N, CA, C and O atoms as a DFTB+ gen file, in Angstrom:
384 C
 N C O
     1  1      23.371     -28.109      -0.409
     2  2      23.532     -29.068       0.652
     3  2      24.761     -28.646       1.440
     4  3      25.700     -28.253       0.748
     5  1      24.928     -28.652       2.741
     6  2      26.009     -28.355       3.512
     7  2      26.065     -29.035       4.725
     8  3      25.154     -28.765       5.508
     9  1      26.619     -29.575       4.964
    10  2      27.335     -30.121       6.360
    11  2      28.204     -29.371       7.115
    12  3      28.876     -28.389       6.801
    13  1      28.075     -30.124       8.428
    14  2      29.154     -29.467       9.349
    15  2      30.339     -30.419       9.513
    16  3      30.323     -31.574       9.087
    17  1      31.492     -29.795      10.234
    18  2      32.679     -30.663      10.315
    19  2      33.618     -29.815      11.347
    20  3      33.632     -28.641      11.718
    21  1      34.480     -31.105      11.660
    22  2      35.685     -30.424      12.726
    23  2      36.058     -29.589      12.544
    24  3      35.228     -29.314      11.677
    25  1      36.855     -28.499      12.569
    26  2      38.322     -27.964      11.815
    27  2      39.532     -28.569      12.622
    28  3      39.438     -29.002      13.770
    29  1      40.666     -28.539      11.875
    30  2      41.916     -28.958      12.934
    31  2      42.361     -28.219      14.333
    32  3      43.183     -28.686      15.122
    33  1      41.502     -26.693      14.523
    34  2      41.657     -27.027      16.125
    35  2      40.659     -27.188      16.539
    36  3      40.667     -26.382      17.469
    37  1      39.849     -27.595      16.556
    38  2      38.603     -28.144      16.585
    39  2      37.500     -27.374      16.844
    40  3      36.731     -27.875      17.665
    41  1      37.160     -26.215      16.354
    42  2      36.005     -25.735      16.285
    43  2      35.164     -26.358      15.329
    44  3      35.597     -27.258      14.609
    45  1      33.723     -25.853      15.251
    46  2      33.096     -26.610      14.336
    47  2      32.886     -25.617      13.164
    48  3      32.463     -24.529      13.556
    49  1      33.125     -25.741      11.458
    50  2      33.251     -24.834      10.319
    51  2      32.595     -25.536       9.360
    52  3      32.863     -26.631       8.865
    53  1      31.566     -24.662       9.124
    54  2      30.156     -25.423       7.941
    55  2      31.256     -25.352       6.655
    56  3      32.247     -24.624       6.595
    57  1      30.832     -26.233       5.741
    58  2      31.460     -26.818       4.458
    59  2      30.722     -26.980       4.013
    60  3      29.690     -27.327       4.588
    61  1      30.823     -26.805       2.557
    62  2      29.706     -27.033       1.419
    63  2      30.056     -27.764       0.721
    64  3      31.250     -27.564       0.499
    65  1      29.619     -28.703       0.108
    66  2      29.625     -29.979      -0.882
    67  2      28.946     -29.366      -1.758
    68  3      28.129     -28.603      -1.242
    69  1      28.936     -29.381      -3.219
    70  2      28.878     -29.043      -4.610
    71  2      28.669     -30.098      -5.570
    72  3      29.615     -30.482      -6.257
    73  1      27.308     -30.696      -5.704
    74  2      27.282     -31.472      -6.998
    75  2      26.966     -30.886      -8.262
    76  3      26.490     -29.794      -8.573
    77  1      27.451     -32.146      -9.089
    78  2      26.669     -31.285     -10.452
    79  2      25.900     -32.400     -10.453
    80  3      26.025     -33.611     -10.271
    81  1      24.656     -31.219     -10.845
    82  2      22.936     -31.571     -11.362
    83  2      22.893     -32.174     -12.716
    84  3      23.471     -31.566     -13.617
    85  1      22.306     -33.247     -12.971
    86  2      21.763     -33.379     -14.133
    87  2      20.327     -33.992     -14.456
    88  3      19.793     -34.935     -13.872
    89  1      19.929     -33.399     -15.299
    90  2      18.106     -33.270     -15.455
    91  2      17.826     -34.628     -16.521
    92  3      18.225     -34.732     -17.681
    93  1      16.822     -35.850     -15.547
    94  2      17.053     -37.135     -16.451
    95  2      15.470     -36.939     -16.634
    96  3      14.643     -36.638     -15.774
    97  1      15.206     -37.306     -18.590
    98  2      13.825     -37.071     -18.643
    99  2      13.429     -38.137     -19.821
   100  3      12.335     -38.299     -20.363
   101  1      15.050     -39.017     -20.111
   102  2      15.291     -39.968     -21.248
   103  2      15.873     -41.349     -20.551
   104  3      16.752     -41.342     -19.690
   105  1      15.243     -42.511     -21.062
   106  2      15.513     -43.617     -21.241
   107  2      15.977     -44.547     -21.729
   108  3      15.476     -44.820     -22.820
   109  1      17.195     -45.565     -21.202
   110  2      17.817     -45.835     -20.327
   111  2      18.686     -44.425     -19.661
   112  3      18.581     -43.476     -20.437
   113  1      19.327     -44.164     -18.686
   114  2      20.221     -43.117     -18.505
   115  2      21.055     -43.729     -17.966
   116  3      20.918     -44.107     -16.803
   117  1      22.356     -44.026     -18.843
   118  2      23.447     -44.076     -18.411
   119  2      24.406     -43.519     -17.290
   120  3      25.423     -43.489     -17.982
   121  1      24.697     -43.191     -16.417
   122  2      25.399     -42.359     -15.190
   123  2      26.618     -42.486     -16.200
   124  3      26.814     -43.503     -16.864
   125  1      27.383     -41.402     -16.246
   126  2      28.565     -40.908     -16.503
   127  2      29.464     -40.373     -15.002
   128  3      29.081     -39.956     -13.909
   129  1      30.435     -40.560     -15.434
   130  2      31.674     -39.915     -14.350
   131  2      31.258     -38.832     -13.693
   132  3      31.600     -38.406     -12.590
   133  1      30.611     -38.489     -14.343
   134  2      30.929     -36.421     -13.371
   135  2      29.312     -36.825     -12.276
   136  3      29.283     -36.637     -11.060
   137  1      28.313     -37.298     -12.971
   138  2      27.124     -37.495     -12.495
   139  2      27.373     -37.790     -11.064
   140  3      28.211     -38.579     -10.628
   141  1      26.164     -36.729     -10.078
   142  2      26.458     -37.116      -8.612
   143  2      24.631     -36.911      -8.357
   144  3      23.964     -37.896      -8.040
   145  1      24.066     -35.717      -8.517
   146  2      22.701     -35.482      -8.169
   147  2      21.614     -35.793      -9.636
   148  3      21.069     -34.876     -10.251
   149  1      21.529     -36.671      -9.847
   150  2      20.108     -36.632     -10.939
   151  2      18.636     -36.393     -10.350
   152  3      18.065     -36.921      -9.396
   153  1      18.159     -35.244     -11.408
   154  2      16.869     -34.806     -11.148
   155  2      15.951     -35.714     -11.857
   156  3      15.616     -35.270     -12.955
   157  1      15.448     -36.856     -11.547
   158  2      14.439     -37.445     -12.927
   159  2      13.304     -37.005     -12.552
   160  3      12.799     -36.794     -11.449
   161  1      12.862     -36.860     -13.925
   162  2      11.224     -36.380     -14.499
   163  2      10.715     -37.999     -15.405
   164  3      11.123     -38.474     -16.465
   165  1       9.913     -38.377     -14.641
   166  2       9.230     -40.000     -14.616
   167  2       7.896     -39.754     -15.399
   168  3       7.418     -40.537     -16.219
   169  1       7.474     -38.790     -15.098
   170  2       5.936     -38.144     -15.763
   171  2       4.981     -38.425     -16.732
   172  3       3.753     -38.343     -16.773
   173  1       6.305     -38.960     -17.901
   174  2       5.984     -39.204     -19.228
   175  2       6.210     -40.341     -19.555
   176  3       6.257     -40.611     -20.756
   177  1       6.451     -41.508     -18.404
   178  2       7.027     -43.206     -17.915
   179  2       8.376     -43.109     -17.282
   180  3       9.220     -42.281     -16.937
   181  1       8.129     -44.425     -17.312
   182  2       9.080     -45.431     -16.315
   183  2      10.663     -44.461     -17.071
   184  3      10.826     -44.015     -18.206
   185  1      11.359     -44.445     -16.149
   186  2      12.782     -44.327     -16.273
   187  2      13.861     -45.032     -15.597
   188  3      14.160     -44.890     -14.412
   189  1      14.475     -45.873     -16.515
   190  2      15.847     -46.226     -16.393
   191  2      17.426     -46.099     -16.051
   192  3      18.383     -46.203     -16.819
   193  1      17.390     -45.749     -14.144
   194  2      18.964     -45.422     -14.389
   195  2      19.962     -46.726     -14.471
   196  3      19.660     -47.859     -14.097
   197  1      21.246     -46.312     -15.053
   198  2      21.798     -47.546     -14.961
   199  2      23.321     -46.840     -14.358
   200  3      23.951     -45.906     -14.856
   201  1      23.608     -47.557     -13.258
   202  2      24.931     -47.055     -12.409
   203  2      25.682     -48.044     -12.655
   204  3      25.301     -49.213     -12.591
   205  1      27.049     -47.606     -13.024
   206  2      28.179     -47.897     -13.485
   207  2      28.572     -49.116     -12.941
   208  3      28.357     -49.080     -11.730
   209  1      29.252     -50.624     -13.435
   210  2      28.929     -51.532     -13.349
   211  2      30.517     -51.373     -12.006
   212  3      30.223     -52.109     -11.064
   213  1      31.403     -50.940     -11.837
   214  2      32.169     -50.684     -11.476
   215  2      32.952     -49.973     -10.260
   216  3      34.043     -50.091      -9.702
   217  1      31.358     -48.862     -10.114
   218  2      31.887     -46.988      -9.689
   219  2      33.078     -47.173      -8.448
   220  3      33.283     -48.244      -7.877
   221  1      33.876     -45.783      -8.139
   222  2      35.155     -45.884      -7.123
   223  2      34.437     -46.480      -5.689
   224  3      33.225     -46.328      -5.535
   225  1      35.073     -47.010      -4.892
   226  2      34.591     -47.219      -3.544
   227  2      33.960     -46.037      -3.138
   228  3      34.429     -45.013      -3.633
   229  1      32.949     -45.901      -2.309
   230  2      32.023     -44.664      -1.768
   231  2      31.790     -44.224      -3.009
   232  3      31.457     -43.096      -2.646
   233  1      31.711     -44.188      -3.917
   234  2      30.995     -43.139      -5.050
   235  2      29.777     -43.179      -4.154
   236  3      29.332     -44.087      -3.452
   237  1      29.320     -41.821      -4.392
   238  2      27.062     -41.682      -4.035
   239  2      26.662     -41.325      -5.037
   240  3      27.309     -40.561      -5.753
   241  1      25.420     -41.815      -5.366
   242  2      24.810     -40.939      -6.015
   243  2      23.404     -40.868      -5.876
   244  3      22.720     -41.847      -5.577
   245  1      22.871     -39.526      -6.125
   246  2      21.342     -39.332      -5.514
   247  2      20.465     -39.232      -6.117
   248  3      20.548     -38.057      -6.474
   249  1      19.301     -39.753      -6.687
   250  2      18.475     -39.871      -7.509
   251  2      17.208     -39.480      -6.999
   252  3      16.472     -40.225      -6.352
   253  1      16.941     -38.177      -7.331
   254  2      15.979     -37.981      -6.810
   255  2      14.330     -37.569      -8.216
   256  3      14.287     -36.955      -9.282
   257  1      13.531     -38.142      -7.578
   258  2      11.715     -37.811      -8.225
   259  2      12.142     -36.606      -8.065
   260  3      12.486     -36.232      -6.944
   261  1      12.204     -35.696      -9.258
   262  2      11.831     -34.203      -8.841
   263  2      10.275     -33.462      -9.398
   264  3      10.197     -32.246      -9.574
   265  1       9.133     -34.372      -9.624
   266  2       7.948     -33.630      -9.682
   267  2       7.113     -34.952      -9.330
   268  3       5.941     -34.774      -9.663
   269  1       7.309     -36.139      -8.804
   270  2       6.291     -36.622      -8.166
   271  2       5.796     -37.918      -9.083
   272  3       4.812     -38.594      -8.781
   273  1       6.744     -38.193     -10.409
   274  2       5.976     -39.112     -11.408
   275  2       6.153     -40.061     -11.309
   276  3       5.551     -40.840     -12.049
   277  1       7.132     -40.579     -10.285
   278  2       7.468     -41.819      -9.964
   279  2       6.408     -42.982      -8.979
   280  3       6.574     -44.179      -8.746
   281  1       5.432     -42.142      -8.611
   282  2       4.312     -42.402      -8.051
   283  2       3.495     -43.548      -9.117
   284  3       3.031     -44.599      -8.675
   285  1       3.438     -43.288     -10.079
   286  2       2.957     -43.962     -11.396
   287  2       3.830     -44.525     -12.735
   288  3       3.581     -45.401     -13.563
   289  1       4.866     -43.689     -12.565
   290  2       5.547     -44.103     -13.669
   291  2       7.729     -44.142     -12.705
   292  3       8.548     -43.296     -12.345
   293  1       7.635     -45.695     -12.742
   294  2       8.702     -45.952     -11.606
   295  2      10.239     -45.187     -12.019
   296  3      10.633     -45.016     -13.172
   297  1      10.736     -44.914     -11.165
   298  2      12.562     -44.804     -11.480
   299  2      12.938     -46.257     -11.483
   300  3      12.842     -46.784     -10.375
   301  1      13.170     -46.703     -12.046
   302  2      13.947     -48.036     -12.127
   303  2      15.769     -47.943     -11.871
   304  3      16.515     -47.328     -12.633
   305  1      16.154     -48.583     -10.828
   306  2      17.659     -48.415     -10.689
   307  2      18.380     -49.804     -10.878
   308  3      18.117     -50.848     -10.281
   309  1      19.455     -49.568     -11.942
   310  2      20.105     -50.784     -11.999
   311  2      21.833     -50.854     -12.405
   312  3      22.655     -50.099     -11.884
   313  1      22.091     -51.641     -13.169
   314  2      23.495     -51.108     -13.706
   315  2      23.483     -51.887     -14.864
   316  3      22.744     -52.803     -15.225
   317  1      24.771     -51.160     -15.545
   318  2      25.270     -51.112     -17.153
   319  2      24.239     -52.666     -17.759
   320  3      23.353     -52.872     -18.588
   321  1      25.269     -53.719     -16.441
   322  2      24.978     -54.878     -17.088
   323  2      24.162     -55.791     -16.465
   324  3      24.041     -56.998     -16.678
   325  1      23.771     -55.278     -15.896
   326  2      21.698     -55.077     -14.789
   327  2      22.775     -56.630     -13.442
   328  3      22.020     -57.398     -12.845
   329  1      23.906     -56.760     -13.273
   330  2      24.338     -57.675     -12.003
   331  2      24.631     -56.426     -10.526
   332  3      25.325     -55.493     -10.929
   333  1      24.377     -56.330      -9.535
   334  2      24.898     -55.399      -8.725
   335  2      25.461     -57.094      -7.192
   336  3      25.195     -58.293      -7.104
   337  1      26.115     -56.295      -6.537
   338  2      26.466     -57.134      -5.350
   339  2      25.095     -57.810      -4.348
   340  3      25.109     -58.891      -3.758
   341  1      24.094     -56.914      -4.382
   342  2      22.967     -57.566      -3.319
   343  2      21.550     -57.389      -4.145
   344  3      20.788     -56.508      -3.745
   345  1      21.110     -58.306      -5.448
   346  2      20.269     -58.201      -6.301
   347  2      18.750     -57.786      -5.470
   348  3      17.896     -56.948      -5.758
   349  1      18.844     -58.748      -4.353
   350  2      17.404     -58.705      -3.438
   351  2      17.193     -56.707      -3.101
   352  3      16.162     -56.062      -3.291
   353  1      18.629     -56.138      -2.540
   354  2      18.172     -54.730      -2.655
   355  2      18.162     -53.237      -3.462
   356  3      17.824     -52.071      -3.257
   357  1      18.902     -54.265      -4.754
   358  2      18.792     -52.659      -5.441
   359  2      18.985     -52.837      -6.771
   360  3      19.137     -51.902      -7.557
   361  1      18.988     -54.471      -7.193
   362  2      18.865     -54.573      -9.058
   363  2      17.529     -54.553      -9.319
   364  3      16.842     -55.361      -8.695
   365  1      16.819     -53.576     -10.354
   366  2      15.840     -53.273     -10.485
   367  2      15.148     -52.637      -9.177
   368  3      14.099     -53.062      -8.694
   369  1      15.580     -52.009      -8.889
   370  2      14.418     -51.478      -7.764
   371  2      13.789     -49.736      -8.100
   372  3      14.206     -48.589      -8.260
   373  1      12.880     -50.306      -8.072
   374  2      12.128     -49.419      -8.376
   375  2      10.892     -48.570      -7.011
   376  3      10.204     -49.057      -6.114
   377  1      11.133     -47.094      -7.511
   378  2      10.995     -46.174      -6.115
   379  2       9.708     -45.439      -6.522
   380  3       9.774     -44.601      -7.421
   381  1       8.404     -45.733      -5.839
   382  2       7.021     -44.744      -6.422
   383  2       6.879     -43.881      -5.000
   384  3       6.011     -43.015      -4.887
């Protein structure tokens, strides 16, 4: 993934952003600290992420279907202790 950006005299100088990957294929999945890109594999059922009840202001994180199983078998997104700030858009929500 790479973006573009200013430089300080202002030309424009591509930058690369660097996550670390991790491959989710087990249920519940806890998000840990380092976690930024999860690959889930849904294939074999429903999978459970659960994002940190807490995370820093702007934390992202990207959860992506990486073979299509979420079509049938949902990503479920929630946190530690399943409360988030706007329940209507993203406790339990689930992505086919």
């Amino acid at each position: 993934m790479s973006q573009s950006g200013l430089n300080s005299s202002g030309g424009s100088t591509p930058t690369i952003l660097v996550l670390k990957y991790t491959y989710v294929d087990t249920t519940p999945y806890v998000v840990v600290a380092t976690d930024a890109f999860l690959g889930v594999d849904s294939f074999g059922g429903a999978i459970t992420i659960e994002l940190p009840d807490a995370p820093a202001t702007g934390r992202l994180f990207i959860i992506n279907d990486i073979n299509g199983g979420a079509a049938t078998d949902n990503i479920i997104i929630t946190t530690v202790s399943g409360t988030v700030d706007d329940p209507d858009a993203a406790e339990g929500t689930a992505f086919n």
